[in-house]
mmCIF file of C-alpha atoms in Angstrom:
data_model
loop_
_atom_site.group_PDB
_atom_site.id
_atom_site.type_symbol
_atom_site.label_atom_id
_atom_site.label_comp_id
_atom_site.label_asym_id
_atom_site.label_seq_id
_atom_site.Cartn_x
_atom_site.Cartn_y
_atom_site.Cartn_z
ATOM 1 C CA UNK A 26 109.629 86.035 111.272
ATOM 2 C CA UNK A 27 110.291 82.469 112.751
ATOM 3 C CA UNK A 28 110.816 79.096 110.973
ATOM 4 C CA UNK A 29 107.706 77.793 112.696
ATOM 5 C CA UNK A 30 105.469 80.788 110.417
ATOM 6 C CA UNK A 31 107.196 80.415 107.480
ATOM 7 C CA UNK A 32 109.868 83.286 107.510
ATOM 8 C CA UNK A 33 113.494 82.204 108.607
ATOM 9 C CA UNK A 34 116.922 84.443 109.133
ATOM 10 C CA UNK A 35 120.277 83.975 107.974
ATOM 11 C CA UNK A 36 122.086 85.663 110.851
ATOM 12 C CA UNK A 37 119.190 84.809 113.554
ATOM 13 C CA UNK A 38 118.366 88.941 113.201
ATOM 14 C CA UNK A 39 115.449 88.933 110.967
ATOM 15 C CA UNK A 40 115.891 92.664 111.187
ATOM 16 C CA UNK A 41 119.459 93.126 110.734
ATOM 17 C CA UNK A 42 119.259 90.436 107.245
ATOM 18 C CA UNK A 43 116.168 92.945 105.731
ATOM 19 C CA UNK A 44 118.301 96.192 105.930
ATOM 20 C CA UNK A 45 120.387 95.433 102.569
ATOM 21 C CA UNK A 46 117.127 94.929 101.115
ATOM 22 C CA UNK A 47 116.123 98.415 102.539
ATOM 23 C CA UNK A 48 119.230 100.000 101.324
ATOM 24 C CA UNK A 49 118.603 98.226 97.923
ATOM 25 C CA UNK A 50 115.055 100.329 97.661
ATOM 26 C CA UNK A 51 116.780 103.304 98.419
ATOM 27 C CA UNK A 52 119.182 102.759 96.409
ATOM 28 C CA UNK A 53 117.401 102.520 93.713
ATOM 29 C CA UNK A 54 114.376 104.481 94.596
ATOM 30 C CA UNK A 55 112.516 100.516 94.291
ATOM 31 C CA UNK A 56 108.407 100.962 94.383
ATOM 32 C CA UNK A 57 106.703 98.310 96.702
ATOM 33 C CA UNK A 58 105.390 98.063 100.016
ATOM 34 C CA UNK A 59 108.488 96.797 101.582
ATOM 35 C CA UNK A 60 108.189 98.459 105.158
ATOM 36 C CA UNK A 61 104.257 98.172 105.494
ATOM 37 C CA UNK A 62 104.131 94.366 104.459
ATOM 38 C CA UNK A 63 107.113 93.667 106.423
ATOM 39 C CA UNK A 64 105.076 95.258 109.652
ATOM 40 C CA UNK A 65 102.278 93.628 109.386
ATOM 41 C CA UNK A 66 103.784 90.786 108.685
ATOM 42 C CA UNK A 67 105.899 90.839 112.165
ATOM 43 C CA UNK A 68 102.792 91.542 113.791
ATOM 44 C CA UNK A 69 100.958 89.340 112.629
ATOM 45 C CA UNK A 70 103.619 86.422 113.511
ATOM 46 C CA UNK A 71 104.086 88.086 116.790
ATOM 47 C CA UNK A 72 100.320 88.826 117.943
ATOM 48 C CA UNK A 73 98.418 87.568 115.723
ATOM 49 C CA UNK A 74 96.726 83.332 115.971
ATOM 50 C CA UNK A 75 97.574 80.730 113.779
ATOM 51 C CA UNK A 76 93.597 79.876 112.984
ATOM 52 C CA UNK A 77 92.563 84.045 112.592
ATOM 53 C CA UNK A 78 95.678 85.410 110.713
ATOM 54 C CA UNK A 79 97.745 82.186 109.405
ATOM 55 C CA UNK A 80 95.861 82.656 105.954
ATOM 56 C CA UNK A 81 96.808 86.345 105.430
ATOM 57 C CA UNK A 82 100.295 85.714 107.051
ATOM 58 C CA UNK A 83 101.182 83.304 104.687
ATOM 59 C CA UNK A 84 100.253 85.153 101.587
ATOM 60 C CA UNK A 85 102.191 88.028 102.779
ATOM 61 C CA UNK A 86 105.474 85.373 103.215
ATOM 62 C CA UNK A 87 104.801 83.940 100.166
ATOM 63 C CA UNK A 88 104.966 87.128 98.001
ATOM 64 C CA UNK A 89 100.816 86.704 97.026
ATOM 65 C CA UNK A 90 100.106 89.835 98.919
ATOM 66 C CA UNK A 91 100.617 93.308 100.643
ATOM 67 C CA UNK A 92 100.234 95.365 102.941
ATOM 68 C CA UNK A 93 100.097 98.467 105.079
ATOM 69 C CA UNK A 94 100.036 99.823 108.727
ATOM 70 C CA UNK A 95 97.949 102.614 109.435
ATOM 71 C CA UNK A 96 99.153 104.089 113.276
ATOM 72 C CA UNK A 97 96.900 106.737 115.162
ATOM 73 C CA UNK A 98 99.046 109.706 113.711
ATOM 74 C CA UNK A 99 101.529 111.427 116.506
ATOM 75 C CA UNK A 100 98.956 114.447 116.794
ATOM 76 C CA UNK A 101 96.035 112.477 117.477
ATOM 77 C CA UNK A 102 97.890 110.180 120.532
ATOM 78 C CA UNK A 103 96.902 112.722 123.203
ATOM 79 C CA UNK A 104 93.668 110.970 124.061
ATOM 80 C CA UNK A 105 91.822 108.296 122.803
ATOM 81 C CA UNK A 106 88.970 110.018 121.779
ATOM 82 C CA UNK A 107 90.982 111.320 118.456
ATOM 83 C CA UNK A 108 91.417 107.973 116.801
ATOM 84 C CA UNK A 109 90.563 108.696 113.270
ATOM 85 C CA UNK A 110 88.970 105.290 112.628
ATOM 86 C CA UNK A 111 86.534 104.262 115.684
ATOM 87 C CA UNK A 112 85.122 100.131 116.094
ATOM 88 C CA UNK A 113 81.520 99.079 116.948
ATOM 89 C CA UNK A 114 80.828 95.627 117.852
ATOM 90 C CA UNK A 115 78.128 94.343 115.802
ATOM 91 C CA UNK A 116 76.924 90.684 116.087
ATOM 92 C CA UNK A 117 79.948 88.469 115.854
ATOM 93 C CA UNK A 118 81.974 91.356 114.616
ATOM 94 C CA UNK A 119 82.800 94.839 114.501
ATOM 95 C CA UNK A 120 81.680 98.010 112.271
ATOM 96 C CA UNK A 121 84.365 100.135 111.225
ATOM 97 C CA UNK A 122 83.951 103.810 110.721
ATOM 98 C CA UNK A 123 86.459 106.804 110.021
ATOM 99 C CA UNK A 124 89.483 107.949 107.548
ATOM 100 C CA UNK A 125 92.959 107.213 107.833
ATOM 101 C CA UNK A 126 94.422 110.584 105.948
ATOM 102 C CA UNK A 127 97.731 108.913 104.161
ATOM 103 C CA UNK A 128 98.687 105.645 103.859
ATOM 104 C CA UNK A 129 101.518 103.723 101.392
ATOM 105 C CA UNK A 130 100.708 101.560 99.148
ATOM 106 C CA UNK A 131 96.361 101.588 99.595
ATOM 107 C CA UNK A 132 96.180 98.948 96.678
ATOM 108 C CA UNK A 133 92.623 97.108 96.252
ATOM 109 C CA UNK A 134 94.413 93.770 96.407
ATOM 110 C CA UNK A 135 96.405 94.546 99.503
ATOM 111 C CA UNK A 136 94.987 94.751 103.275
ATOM 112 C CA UNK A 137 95.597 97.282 106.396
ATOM 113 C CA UNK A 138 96.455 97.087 109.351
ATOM 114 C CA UNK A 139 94.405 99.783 111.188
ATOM 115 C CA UNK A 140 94.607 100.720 114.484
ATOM 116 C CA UNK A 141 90.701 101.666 115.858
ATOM 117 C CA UNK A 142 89.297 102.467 119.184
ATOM 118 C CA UNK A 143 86.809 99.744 120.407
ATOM 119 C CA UNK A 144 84.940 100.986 123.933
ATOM 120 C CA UNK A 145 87.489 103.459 124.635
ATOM 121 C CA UNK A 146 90.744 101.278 124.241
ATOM 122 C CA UNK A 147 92.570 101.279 121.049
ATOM 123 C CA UNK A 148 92.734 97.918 119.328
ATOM 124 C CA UNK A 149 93.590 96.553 116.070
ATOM 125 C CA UNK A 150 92.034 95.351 112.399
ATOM 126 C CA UNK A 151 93.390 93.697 109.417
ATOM 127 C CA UNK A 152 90.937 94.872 106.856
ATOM 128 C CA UNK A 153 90.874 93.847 103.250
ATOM 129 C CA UNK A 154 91.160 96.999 100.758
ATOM 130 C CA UNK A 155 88.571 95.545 98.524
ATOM 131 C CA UNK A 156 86.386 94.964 101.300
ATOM 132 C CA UNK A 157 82.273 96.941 100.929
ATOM 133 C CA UNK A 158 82.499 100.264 102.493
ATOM 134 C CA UNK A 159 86.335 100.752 101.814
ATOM 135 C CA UNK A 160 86.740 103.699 99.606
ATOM 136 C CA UNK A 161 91.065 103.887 98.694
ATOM 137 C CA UNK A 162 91.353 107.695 97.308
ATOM 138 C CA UNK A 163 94.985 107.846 95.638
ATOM 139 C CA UNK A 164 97.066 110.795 96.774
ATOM 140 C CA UNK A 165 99.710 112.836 94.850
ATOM 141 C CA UNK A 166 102.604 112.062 96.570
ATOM 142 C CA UNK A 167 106.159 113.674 96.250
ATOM 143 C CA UNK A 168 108.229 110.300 95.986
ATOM 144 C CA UNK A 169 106.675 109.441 92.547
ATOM 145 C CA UNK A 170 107.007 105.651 92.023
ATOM 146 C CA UNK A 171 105.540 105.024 95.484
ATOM 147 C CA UNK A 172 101.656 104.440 95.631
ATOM 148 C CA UNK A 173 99.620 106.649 98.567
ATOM 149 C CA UNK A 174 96.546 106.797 99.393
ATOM 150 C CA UNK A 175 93.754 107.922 102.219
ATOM 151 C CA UNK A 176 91.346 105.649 103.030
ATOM 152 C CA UNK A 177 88.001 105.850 104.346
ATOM 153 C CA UNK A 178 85.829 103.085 106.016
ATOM 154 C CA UNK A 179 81.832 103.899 105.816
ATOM 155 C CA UNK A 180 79.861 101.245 107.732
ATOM 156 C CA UNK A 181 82.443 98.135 107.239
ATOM 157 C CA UNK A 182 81.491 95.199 108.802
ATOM 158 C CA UNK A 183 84.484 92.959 109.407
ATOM 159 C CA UNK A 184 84.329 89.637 111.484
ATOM 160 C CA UNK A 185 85.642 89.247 115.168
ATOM 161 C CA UNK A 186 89.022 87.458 113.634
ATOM 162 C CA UNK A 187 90.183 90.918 111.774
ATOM 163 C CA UNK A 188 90.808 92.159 115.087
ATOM 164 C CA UNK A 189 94.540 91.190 115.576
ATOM 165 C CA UNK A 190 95.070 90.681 119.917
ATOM 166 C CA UNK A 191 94.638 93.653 122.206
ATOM 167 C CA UNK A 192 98.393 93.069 122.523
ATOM 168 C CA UNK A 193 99.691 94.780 119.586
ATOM 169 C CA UNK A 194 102.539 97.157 120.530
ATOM 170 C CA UNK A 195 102.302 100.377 118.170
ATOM 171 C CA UNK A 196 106.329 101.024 119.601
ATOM 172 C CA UNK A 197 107.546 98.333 118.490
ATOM 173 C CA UNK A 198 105.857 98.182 115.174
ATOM 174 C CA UNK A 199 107.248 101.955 115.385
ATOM 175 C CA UNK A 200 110.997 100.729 115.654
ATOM 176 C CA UNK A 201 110.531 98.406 112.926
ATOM 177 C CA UNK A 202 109.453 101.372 110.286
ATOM 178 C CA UNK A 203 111.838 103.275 112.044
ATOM 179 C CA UNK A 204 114.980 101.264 111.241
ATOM 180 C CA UNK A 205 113.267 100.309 107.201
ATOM 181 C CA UNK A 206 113.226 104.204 106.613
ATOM 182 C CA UNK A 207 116.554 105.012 107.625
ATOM 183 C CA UNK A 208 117.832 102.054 105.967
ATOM 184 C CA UNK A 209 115.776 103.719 102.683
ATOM 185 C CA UNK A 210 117.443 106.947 103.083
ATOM 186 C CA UNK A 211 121.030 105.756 103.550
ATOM 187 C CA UNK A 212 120.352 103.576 100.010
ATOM 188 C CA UNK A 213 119.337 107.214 98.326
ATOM 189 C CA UNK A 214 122.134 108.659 100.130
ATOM 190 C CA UNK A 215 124.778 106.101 99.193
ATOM 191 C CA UNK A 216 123.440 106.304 95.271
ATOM 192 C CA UNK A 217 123.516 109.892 94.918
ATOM 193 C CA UNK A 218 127.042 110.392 96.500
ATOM 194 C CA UNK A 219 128.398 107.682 94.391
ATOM 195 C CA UNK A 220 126.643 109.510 90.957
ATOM 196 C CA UNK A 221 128.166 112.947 92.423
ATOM 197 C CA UNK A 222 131.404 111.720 93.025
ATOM 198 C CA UNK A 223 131.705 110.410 89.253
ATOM 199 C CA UNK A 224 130.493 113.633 87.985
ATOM 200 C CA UNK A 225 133.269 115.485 89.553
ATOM 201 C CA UNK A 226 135.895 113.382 88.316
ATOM 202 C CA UNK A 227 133.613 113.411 84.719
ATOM 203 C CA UNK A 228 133.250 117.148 84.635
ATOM 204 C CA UNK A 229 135.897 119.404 83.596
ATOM 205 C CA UNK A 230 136.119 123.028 84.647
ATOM 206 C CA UNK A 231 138.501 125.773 83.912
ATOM 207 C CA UNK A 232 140.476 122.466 82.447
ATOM 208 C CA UNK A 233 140.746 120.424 85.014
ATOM 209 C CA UNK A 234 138.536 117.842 86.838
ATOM 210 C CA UNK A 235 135.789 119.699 89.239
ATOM 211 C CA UNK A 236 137.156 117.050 91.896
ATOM 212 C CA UNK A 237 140.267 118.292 92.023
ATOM 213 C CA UNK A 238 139.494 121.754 93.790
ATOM 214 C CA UNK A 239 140.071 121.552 97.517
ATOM 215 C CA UNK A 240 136.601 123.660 98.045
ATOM 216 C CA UNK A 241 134.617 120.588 96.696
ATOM 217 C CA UNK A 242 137.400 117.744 98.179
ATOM 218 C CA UNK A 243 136.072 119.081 101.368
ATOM 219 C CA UNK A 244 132.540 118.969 100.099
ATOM 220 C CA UNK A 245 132.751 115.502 99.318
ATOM 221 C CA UNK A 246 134.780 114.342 102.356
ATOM 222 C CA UNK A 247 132.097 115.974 104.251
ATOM 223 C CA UNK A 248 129.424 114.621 102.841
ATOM 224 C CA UNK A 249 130.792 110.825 102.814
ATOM 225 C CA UNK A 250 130.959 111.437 107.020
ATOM 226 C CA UNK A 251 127.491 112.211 106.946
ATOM 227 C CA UNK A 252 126.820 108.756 104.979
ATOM 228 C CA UNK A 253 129.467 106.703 106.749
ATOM 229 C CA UNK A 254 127.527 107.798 110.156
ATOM 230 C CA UNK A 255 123.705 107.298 108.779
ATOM 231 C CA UNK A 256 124.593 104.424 107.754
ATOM 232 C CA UNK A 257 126.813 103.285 111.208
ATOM 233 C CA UNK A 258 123.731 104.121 113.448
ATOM 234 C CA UNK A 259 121.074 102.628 110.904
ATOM 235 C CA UNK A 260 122.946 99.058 111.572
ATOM 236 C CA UNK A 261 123.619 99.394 114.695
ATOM 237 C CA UNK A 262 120.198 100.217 115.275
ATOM 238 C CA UNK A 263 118.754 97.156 113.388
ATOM 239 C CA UNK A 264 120.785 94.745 115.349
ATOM 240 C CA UNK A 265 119.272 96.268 118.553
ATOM 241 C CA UNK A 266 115.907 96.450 117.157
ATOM 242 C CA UNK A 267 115.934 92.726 115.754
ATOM 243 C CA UNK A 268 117.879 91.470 119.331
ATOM 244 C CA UNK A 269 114.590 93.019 120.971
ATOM 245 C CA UNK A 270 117.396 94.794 123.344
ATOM 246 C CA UNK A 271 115.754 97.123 126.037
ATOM 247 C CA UNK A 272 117.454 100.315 124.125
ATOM 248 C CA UNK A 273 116.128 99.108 120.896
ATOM 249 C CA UNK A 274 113.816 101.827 120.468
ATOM 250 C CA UNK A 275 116.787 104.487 120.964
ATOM 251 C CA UNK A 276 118.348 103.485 118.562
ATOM 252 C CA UNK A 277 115.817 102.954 116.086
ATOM 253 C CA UNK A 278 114.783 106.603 116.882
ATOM 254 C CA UNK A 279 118.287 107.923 116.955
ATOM 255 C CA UNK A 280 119.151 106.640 113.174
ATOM 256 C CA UNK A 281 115.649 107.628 111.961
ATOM 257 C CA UNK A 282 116.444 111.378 113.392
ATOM 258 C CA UNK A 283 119.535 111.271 112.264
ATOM 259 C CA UNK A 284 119.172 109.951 108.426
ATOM 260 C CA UNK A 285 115.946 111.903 108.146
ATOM 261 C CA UNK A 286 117.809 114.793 109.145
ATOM 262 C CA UNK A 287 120.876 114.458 107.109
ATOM 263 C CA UNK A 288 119.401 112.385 104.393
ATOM 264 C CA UNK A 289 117.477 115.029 102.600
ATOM 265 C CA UNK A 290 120.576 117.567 103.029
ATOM 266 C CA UNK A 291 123.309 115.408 101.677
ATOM 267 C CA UNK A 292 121.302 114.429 98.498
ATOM 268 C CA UNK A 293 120.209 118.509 98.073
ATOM 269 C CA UNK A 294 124.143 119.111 97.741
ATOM 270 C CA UNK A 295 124.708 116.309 95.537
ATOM 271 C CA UNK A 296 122.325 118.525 93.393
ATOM 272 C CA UNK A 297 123.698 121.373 93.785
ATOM 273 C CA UNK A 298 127.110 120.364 92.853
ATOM 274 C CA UNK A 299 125.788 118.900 89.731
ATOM 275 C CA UNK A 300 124.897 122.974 88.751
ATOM 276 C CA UNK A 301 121.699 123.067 86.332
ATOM 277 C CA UNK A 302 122.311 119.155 85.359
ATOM 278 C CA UNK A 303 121.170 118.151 88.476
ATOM 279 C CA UNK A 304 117.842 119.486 88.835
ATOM 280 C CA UNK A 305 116.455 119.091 85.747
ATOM 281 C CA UNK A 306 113.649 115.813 85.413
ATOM 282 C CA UNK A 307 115.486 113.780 83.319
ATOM 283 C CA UNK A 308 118.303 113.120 86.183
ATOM 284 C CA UNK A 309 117.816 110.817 88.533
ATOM 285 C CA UNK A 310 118.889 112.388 91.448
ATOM 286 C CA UNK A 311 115.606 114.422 91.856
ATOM 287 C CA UNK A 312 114.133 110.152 92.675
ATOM 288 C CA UNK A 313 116.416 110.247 95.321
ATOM 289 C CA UNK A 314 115.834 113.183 96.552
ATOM 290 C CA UNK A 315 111.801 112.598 96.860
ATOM 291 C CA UNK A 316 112.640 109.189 98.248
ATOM 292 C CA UNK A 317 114.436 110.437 101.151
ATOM 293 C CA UNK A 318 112.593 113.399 101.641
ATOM 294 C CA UNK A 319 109.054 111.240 102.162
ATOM 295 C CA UNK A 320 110.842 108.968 104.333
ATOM 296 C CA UNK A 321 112.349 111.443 106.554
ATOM 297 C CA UNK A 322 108.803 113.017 106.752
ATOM 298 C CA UNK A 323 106.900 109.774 106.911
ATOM 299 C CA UNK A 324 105.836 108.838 110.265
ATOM 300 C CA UNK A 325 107.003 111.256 112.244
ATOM 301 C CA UNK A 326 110.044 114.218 111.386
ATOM 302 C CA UNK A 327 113.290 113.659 112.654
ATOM 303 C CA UNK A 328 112.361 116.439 115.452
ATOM 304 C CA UNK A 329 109.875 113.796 116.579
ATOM 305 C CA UNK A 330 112.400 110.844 116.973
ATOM 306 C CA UNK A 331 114.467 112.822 118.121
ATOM 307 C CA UNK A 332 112.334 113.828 120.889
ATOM 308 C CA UNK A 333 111.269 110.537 121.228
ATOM 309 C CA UNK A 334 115.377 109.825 121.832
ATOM 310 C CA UNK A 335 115.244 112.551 124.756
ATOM 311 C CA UNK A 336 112.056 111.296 126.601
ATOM 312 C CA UNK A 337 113.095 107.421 126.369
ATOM 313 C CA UNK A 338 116.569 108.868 127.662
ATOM 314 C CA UNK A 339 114.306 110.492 130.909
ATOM 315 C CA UNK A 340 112.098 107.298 131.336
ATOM 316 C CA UNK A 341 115.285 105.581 131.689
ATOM 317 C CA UNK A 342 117.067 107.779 134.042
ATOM 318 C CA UNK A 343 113.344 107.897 135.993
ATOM 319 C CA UNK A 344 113.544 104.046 136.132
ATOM 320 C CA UNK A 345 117.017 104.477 137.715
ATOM 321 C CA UNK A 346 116.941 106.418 140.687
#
């Protein structure tokens, strides 16, 4: 976010300054909307006009408020006509109909930002949770000190300035989440390496420390590459993404893919090498573990950034014949 709308950077990368914070929530499995207020927020300073959205922008800065972004899910961007949530105009406004299936953080105090098809064009809402007609059903979700929830909209009239300019680019928003998640993941993956590698200098087997056997050495060697390179390609990725480089959206795709792929893996062997410690409820690594696993999952899979790596590579290579 700029000066001029009340955020500010360190560094001048917005992006690149959040990420400890993101690695902080992984870290410590944190609850909070910290990726969906964050989006909304950007979008709001990006697209968004000072008289419609300065009021809900500034709450969000100021820490009064949250947030969430609700995307057309990947399986329903093959036509238009699939948008779960569909726009009327009404009046001096619009009537919102239609269920977004999963959303983090659905809290009555916090607002959405919904994307909704309006004459056959997809366009964009910030809606109020408490709003008439807005039914928040909470989900059971896997990561447990994370809030989800679906929400439906029956008949909600909203006024022409919830809709946020035609403008709105769901990619970018995309690359944004994309970047938060992996940083997320890499925080899990850092904490439960760092608990792991205590335990085996802790725990004694056969009278000697369980890190001294080569067998898990190379365990643990392994598994700190994995880290080293989420976490390599999750920075790299946020300097690109908050530089607004033309490959930004590789990148953020490439170290979503990547930590949602490895994420999950390298905190499953942290359990494993714990034996039956590690999977009962009163360790912590099992937080981790749900943390990273609803990130990676959240979204899109890491089979759909990466694919989303391969066709950007194509466009490119299109664009430069």
């Amino acid at each position: 976010m700029p000066e001029g709308s009340g955020g500010g950077s360190i560094s001048g990368n917005g992006l690149a300054d959040l990420l400890p914070v993101a690695f902080q929530f992984g870290r410590h499995a944190a609850p909070g909307p910290l990726i969906g207020t964050n989006v909304v927020a950007a979008a709001l300073g990006r697209w968004g006009s000072t008289d419609r959205h300065g009021a809900p922008l500034s709450e969000l800065l100021d820490g009064d408020a949250t947030a969430a972004w609700a995307p057309v899910p990947r399986r329903h961007r093959a036509g238009p006509s699939n948008t779960p949530v569909r726009a009327v105009r009404s009046g001096d406004g619009f009537v919102l109909d239609g269920t977004v299936p999963r959303v983090e953080a659905g809290a009555p105090t916090g607002c959405l930002l919904v994307t909704a098809l309006v004459d056959d064009a997809p366009s964009h809402f910030l809606v109020p949770l408490d709003a008439p007609g807005v039914q928040v059903s909470q989900l059971r979700g896997l990561d447990l000190v994370r809030r989800y929830s679906a929400v439906t909209f029956q008949e909600v009239t909203v006024a022409a300035s919830a809709q946020v300019d035609g403008a709105v680019d769901d990619e970018v928003l995309l690359d944004l989440t994309a970047v938060l998640q992996a940083g997320e993941i890499v925080g899990a993956m850092e904490r439960a390496f760092a608990i792991t590698l205590q335990w085996t200098r802790d725990r004694y087997s056969f009278g000697r420390p369980l890190g001294s056997y080569q067998e898990i050495k190379h365990r643990m060697a392994d598994l700190r590459t994995q880290l080293e390179a989420s976490a390599a390609v999750t920075e790299k990725a946020a300097r690109r993404v908050g530089e607004g480089a033309p490959d930004a959206s590789t990148w953020a795709s490439a170290a979503r893919a990547h930590a949602g792929r490895v994420g999950p893996e390298l905190i499953q062997d942290c359990v494993q090498l714990h034996g039956g410690i590690g999977v009962t409820f009163e360790h912590d690594l099992h937080l981790y573990l749900r943390r990273a696993t609803v990130d990676a999952q959240l979204f899109g899979t890491p089979g759909a950034f990466t694919d989303r790596v391969v066709r950007l590579a194509e466009a490119a290579l299109e664009g430069a014949k």
